PDB file of C-alpha atoms and ligand atoms in Angstrom:
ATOM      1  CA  UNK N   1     -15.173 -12.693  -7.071  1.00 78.00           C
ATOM      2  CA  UNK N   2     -14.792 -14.962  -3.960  1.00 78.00           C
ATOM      3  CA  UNK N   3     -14.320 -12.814  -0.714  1.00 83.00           C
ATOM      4  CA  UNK N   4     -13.257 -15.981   0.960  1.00 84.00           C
ATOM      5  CA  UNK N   5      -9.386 -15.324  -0.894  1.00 91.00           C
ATOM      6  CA  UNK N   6      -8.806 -11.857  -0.781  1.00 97.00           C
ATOM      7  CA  UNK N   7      -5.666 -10.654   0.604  1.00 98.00           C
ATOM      8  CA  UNK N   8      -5.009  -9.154   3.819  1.00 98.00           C
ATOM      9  CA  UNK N   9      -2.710  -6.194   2.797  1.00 98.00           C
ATOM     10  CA  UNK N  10      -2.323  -4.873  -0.494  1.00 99.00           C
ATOM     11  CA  UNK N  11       0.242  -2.537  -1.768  1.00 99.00           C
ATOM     12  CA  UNK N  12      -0.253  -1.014  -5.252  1.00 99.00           C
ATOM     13  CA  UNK N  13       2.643   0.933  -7.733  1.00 99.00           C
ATOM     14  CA  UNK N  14       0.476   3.370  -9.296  1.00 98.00           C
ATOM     15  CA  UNK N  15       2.572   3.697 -12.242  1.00 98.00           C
ATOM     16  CA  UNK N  16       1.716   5.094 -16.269  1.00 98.00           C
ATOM     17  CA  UNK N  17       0.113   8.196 -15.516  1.00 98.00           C
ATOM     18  CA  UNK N  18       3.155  10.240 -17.630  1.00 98.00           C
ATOM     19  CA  UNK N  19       2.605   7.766 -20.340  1.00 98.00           C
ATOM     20  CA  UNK N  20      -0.908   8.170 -20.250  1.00 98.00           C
ATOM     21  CA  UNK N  21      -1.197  11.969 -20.496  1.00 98.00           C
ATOM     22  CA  UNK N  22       1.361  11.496 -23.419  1.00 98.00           C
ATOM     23  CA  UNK N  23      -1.020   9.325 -24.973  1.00 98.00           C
ATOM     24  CA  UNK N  24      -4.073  11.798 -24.529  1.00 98.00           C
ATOM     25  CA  UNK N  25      -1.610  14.545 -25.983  1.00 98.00           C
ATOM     26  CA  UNK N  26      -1.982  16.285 -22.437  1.00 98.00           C
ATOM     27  CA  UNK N  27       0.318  17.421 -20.073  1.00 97.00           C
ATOM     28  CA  UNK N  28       1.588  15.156 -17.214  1.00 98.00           C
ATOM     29  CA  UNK N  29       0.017  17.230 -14.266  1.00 98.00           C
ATOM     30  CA  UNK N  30      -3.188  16.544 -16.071  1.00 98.00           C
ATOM     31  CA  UNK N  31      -2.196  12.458 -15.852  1.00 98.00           C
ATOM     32  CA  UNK N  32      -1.897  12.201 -12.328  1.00 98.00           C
ATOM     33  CA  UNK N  33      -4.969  14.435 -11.848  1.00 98.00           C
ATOM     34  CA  UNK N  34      -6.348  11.734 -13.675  1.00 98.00           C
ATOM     35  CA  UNK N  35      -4.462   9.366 -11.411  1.00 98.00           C
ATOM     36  CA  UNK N  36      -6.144  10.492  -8.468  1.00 98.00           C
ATOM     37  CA  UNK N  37      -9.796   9.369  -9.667  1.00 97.00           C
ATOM     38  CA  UNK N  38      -8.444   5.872 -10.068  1.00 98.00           C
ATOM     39  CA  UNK N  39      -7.245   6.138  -6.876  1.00 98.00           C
ATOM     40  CA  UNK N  40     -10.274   7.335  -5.391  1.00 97.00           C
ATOM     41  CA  UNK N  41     -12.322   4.092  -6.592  1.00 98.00           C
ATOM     42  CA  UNK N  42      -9.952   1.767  -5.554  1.00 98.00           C
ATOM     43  CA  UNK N  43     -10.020   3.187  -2.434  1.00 98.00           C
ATOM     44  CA  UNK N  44     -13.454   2.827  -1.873  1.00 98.00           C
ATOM     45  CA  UNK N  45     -13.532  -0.452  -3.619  1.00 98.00           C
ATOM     46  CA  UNK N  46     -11.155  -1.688  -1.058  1.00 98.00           C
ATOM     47  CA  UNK N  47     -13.139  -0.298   1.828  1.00 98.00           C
ATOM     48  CA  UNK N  48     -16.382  -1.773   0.452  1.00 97.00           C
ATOM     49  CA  UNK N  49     -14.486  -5.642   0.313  1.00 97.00           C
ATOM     50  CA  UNK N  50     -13.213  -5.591   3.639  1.00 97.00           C
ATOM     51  CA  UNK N  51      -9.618  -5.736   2.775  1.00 98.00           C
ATOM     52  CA  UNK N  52      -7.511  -4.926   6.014  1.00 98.00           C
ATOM     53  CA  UNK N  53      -5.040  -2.687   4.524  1.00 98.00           C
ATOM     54  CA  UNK N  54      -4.156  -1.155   1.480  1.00 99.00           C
ATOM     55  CA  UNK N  55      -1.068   0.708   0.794  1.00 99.00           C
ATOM     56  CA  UNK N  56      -0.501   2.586  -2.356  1.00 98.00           C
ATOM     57  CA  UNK N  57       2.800   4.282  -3.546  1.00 98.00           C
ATOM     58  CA  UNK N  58       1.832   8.450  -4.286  1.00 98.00           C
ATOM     59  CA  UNK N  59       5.745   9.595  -4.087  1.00 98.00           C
ATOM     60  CA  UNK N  60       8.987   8.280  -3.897  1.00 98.00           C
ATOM     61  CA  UNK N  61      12.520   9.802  -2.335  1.00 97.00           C
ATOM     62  CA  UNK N  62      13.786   9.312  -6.271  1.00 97.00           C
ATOM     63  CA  UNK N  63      10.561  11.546  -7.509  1.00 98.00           C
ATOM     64  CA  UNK N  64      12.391  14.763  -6.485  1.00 98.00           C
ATOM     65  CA  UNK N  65      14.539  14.084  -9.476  1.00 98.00           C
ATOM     66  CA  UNK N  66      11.626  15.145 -11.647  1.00 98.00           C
ATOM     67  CA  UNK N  67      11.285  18.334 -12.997  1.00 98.00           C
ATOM     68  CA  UNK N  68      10.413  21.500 -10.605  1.00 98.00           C
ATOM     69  CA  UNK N  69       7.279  21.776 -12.661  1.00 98.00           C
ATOM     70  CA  UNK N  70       5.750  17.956 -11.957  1.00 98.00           C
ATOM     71  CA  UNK N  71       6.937  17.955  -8.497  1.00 98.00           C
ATOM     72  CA  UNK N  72       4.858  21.167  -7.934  1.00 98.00           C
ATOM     73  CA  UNK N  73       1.890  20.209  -9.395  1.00 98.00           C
ATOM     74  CA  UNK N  74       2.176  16.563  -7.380  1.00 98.00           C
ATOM     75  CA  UNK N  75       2.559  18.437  -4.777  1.00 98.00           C
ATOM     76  CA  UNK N  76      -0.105  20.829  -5.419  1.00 98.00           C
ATOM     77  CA  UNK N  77      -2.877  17.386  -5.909  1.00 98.00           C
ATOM     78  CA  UNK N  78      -1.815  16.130  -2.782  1.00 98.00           C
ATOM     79  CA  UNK N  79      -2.301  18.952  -1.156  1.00 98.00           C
ATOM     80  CA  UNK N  80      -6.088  19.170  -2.902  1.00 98.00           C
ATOM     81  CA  UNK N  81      -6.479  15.414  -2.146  1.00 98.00           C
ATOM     82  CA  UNK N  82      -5.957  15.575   1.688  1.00 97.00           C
ATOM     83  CA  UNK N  83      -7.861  18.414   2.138  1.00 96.00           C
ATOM     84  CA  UNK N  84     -10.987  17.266  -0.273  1.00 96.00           C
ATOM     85  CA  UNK N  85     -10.985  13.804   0.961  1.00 97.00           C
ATOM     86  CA  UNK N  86     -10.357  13.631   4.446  1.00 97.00           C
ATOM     87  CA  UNK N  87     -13.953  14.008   5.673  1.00 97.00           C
ATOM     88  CA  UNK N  88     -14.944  11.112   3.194  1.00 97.00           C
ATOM     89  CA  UNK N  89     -12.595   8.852   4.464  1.00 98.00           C
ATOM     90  CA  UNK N  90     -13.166   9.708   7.727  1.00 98.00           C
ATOM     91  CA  UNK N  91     -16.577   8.393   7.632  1.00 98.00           C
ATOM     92  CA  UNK N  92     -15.856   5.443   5.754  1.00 97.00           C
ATOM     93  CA  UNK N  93     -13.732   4.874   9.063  1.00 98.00           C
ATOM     94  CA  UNK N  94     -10.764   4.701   7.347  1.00 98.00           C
ATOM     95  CA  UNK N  95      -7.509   5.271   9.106  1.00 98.00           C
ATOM     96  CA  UNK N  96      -4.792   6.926   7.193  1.00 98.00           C
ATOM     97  CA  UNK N  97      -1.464   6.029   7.919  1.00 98.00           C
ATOM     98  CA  UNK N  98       1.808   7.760   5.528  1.00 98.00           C
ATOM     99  CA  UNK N  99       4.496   5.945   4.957  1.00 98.00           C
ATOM    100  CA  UNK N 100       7.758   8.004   4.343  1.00 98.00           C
ATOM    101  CA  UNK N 101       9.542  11.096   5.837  1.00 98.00           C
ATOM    102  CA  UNK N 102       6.856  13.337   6.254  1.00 98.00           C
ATOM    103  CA  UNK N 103      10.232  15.988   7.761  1.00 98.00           C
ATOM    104  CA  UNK N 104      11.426  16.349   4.299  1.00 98.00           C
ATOM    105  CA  UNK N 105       7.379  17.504   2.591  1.00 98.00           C
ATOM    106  CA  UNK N 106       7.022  20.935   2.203  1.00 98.00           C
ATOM    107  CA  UNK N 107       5.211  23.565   5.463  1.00 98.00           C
ATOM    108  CA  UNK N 108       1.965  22.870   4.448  1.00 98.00           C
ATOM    109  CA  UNK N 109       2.240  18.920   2.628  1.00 98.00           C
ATOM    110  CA  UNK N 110       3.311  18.068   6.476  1.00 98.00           C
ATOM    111  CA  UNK N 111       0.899  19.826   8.242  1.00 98.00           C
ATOM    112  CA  UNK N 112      -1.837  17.822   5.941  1.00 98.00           C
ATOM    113  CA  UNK N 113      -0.344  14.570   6.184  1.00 98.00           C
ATOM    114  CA  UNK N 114       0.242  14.767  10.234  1.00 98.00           C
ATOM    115  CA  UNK N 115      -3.484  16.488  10.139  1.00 98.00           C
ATOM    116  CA  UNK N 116      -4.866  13.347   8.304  1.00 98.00           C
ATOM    117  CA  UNK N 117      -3.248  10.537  10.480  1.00 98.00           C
ATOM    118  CA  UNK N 118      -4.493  12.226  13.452  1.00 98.00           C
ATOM    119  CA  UNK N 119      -7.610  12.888  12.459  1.00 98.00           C
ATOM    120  CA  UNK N 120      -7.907   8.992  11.320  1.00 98.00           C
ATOM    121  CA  UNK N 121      -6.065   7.640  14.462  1.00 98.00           C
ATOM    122  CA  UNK N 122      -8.918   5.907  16.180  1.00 98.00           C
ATOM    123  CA  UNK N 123     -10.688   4.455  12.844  1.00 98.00           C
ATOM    124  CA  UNK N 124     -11.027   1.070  12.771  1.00 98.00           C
ATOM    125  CA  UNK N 125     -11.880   0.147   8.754  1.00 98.00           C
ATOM    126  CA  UNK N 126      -9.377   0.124   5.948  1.00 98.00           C
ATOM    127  CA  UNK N 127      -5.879   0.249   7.212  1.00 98.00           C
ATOM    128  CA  UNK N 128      -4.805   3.242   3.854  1.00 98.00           C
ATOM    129  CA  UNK N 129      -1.199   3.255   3.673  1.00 98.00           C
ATOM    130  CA  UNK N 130       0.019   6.285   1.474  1.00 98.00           C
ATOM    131  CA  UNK N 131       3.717   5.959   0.694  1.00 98.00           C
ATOM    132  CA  UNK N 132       5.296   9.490   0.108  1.00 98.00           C
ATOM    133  CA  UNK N 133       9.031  10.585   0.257  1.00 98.00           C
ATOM    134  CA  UNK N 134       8.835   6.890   0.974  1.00 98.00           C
ATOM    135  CA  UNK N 135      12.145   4.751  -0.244  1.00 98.00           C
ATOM    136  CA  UNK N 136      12.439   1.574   1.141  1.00 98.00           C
ATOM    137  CA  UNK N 137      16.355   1.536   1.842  1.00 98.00           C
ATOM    138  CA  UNK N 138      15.868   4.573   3.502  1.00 98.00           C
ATOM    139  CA  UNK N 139      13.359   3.125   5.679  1.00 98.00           C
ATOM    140  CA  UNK N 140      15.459  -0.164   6.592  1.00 98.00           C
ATOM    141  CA  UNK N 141      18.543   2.413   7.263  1.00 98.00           C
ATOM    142  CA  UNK N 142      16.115   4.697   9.497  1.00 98.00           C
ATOM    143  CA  UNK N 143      15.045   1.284  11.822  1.00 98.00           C
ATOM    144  CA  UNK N 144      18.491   0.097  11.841  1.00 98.00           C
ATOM    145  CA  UNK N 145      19.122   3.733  13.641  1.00 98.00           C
ATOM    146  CA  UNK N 146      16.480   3.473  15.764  1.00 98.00           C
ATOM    147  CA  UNK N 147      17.285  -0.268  17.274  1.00 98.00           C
ATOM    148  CA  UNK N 148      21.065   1.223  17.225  1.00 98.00           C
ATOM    149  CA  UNK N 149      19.648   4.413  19.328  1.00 98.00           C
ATOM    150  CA  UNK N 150      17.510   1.790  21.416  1.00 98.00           C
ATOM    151  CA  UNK N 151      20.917  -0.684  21.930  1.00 98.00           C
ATOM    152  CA  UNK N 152      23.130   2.899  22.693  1.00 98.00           C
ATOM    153  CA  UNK N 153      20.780   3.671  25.712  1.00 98.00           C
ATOM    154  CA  UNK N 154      20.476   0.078  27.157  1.00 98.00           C
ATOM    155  CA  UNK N 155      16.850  -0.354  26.086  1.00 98.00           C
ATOM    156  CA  UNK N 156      17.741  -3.794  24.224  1.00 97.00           C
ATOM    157  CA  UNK N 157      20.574  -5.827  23.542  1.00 98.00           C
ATOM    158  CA  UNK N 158      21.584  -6.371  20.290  1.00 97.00           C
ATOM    159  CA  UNK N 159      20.966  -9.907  20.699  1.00 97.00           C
ATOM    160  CA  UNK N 160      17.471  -9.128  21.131  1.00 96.00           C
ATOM    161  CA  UNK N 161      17.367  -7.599  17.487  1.00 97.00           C
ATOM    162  CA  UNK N 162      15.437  -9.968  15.121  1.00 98.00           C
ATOM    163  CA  UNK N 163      12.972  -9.579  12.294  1.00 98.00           C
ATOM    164  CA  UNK N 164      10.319  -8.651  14.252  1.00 98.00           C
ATOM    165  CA  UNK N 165      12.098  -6.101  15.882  1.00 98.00           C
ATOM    166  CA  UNK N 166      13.122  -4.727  12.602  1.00 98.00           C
ATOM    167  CA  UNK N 167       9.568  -4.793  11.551  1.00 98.00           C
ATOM    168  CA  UNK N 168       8.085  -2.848  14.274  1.00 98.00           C
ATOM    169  CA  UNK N 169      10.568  -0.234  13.704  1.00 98.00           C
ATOM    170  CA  UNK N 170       9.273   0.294  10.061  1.00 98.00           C
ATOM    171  CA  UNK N 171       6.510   2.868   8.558  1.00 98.00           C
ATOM    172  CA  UNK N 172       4.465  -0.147   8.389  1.00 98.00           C
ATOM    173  CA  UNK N 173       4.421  -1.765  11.851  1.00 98.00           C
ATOM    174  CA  UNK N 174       2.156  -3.617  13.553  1.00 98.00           C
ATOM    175  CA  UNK N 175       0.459  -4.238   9.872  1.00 98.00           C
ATOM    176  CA  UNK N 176       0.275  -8.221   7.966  1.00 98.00           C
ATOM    177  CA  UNK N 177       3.127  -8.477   5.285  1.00 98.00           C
ATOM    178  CA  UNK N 178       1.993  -7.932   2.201  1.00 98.00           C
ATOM    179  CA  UNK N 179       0.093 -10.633   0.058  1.00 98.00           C
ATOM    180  CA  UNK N 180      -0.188  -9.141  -2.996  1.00 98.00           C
ATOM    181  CA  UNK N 181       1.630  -6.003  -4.703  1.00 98.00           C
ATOM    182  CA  UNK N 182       0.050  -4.565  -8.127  1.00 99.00           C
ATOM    183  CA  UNK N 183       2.338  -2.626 -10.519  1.00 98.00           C
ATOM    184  CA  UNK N 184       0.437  -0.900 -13.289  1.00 98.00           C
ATOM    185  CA  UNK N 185       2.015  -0.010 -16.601  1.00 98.00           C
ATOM    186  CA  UNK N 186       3.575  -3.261 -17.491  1.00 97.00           C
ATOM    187  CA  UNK N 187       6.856  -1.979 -15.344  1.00 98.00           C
ATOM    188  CA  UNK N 188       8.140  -5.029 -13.674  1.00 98.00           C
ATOM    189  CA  UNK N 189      10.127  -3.767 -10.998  1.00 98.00           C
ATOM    190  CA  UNK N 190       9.868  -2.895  -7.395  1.00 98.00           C
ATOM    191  CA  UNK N 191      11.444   0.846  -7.559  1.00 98.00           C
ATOM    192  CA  UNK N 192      12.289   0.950  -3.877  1.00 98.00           C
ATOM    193  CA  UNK N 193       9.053   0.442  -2.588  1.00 98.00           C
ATOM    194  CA  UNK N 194       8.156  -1.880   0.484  1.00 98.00           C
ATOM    195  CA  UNK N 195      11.707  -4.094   0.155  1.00 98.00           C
ATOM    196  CA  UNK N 196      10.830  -5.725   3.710  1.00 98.00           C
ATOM    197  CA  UNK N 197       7.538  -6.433   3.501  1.00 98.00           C
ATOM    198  CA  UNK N 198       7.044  -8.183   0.346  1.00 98.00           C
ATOM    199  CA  UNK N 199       9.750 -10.620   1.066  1.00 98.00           C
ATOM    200  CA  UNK N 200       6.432 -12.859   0.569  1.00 98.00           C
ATOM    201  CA  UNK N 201       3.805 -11.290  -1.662  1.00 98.00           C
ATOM    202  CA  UNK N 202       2.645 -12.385  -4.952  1.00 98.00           C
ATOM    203  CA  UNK N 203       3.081  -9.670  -7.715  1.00 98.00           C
ATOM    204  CA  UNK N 204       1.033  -8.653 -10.406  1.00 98.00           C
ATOM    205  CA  UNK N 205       1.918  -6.177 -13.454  1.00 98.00           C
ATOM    206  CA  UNK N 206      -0.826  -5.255 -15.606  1.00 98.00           C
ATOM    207  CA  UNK N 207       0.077  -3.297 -18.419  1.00 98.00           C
ATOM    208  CA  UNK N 208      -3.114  -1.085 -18.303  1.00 98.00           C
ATOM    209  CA  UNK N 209      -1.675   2.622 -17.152  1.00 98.00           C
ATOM    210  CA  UNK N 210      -2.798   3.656 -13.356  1.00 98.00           C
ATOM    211  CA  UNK N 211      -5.663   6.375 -14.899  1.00 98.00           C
ATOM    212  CA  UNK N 212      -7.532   3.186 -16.614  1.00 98.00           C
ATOM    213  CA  UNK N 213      -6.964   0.860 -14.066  1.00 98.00           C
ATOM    214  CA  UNK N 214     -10.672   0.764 -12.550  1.00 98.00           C
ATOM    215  CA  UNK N 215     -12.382  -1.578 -10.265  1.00 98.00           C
ATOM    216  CA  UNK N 216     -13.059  -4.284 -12.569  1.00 98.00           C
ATOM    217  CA  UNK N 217      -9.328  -4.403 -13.271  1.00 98.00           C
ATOM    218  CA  UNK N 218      -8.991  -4.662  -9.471  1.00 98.00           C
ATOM    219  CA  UNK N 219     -11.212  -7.855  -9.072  1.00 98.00           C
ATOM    220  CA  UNK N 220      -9.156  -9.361 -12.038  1.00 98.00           C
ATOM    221  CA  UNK N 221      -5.827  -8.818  -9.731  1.00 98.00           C
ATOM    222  CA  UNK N 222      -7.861  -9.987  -6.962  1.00 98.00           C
ATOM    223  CA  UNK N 223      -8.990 -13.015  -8.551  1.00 97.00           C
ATOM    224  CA  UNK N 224      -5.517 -13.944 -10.154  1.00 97.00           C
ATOM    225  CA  UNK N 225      -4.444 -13.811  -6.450  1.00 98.00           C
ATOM    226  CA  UNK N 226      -6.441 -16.147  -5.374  1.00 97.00           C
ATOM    227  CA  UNK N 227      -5.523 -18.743  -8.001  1.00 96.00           C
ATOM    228  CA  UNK N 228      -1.938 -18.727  -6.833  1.00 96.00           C
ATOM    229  CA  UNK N 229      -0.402 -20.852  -4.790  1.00 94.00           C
ATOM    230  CA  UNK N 230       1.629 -19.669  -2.156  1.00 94.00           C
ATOM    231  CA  UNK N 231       4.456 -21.891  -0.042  1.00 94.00           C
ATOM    232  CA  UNK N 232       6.499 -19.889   1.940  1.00 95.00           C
ATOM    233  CA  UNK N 233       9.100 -22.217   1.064  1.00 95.00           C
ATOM    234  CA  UNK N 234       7.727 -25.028   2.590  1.00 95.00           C
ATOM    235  CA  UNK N 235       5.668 -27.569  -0.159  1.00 90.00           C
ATOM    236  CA  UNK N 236       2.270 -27.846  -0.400  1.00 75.00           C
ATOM    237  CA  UNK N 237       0.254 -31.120  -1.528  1.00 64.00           C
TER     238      UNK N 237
HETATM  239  C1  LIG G 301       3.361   7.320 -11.472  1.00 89.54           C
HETATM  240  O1  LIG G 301       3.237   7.696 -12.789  1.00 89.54           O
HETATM  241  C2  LIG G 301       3.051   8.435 -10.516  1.00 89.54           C
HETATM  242  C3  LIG G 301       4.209   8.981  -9.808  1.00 89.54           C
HETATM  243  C4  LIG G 301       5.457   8.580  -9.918  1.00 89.54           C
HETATM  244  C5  LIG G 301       3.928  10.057  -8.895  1.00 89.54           C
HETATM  245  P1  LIG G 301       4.478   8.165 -13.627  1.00 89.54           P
HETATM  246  O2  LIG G 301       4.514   9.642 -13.638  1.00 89.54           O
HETATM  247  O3  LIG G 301       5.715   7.492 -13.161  1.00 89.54           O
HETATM  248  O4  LIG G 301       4.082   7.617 -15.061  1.00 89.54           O
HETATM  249  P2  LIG G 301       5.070   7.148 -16.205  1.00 89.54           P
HETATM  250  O5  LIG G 301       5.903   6.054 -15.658  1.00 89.54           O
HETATM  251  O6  LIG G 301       5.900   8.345 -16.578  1.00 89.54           O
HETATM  252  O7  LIG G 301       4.190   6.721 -17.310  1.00 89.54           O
HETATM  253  C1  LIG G 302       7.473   4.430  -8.692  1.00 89.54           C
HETATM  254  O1  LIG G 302       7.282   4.787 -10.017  1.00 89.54           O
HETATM  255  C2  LIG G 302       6.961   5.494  -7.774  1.00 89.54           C
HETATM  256  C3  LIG G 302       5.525   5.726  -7.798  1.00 89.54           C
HETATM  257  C4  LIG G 302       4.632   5.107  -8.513  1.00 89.54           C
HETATM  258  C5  LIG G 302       5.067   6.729  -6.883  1.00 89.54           C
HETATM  259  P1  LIG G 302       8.399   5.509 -10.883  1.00 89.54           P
HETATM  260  O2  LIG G 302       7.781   5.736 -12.201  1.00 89.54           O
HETATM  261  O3  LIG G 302       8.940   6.670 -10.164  1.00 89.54           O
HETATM  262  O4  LIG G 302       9.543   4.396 -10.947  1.00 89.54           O
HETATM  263  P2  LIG G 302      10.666   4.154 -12.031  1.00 89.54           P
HETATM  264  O5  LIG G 302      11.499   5.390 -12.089  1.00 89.54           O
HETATM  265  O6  LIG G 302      10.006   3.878 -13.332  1.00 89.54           O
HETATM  266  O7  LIG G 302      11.426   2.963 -11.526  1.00 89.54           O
HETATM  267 MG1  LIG G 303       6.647   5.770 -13.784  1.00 89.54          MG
END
């Protein structure tokens, strides 16, 4: 793998880990249980390369409309997850960063999430973007409010509003755009995730499910990433 290529910011759909426990004849809490180790590796993997920032889609605003069973026990991992991993990440000097509407997680899912960012605040390594309640119309409405509250009080004009103004008023500011998003499970769609940012990024869809997707699957992404050839609309050679 050349290390020359790799991507700034990477944003992953961890999608397949329902199909996968129905594959394995087990039930879905047990898939994203399994879901979590994959996570885990890439994590680390992505720490270990250097990459600047990863961001990785855990929950969506449209995942409530799962059952009250699977919501609890996704709730329930993340839960487990911030608390067991924090100190790990920690010392890898990663700095956590979530991505959503941390007002709308259950008591104690907040208190973890705001617990982890803070804790992470001053790390300088891996820029870990977790995306949960995160919908990305709901994110472009919520900076539109926030330049509107800004415009209301005299702050800016709105002549002053431009795409960089929109982008520091999103989850992700002050972060590169995307250059490459992964979608496991063969699903070729964006479902809501990062609208804004990937204006630019090259997309992958493997078809392997998230639990299998390991770190050799990860170099493949990162090495069909690098073969690309990316324009921006202007022409190259
Ligand atoms: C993705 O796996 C994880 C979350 C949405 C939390 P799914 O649960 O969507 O897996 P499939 O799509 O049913 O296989
Ligand atoms: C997107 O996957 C959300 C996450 C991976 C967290 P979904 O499985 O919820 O998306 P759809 O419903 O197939 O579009
Ligand atoms: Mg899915």
């Amino acid at each position: 793998m050349n290390r020359d290529t790799l991507p700034r910011h990477v944003a992953i759909i961890m999608d397949g880990n329902g199909r996968w426990a129905k594959q394995h004849k087990i039930q879905v809490a047990l898939g994203h249980r399994k879901g979590v180790e994959a996570l885990r590796a890439i994590i680390r993997e992505s720490s270990d390369l250097g990459i600047e920032a990863l961001s990785l889609y855990a929950f969506s605003t449209e995942n409530w409309r799962r059952s009250p069973q699977e919501v609890e026990a996704l709730m329930g991992l993340l839960l487990e997850y911030f608390t067991s991993e924090i100190d790990e990440l920690d010392e890898k000097n990663v700095r956590i960063r979530i991505l959503g509407d941390k007002d709308g997680m259950p008591d104690r899912q907040r208190r973890a999430l705001i617990n982890a960012e803070e804790r992470t605040e001053k790390n300088t390594g891996l820029k870990l973007n977790i995306a949960i309640n995160y919908g990305g119309r709901a994110e472009l409405a919520r900076a539109a409010r926030m330049l509107a509250e800004k415009a209301v009080r005299g702050d800016i004009r709105p002549e002053d509003i431009d795409e960089e103004a929109l982008a520091g008023e999103l989850y992700t500011r002050g972060l590169p755009d995307v250059d490459l998003l992964i979608r496991t499970s063969g699903e070729m769609r964006l479902s809501n995730f990062l609208l804004f940012q990937c204006a630019y990024a090259e997309f992958l869809f493997p078809t392997v499910l998230w639990p299998d997707f390991g770190v050799e699957d990860y170099h493949a992404a990162l090495d069909a990433f690098a073969g690309r050839n990316r324009r921006f609309g202007g022409r190259s050679e």
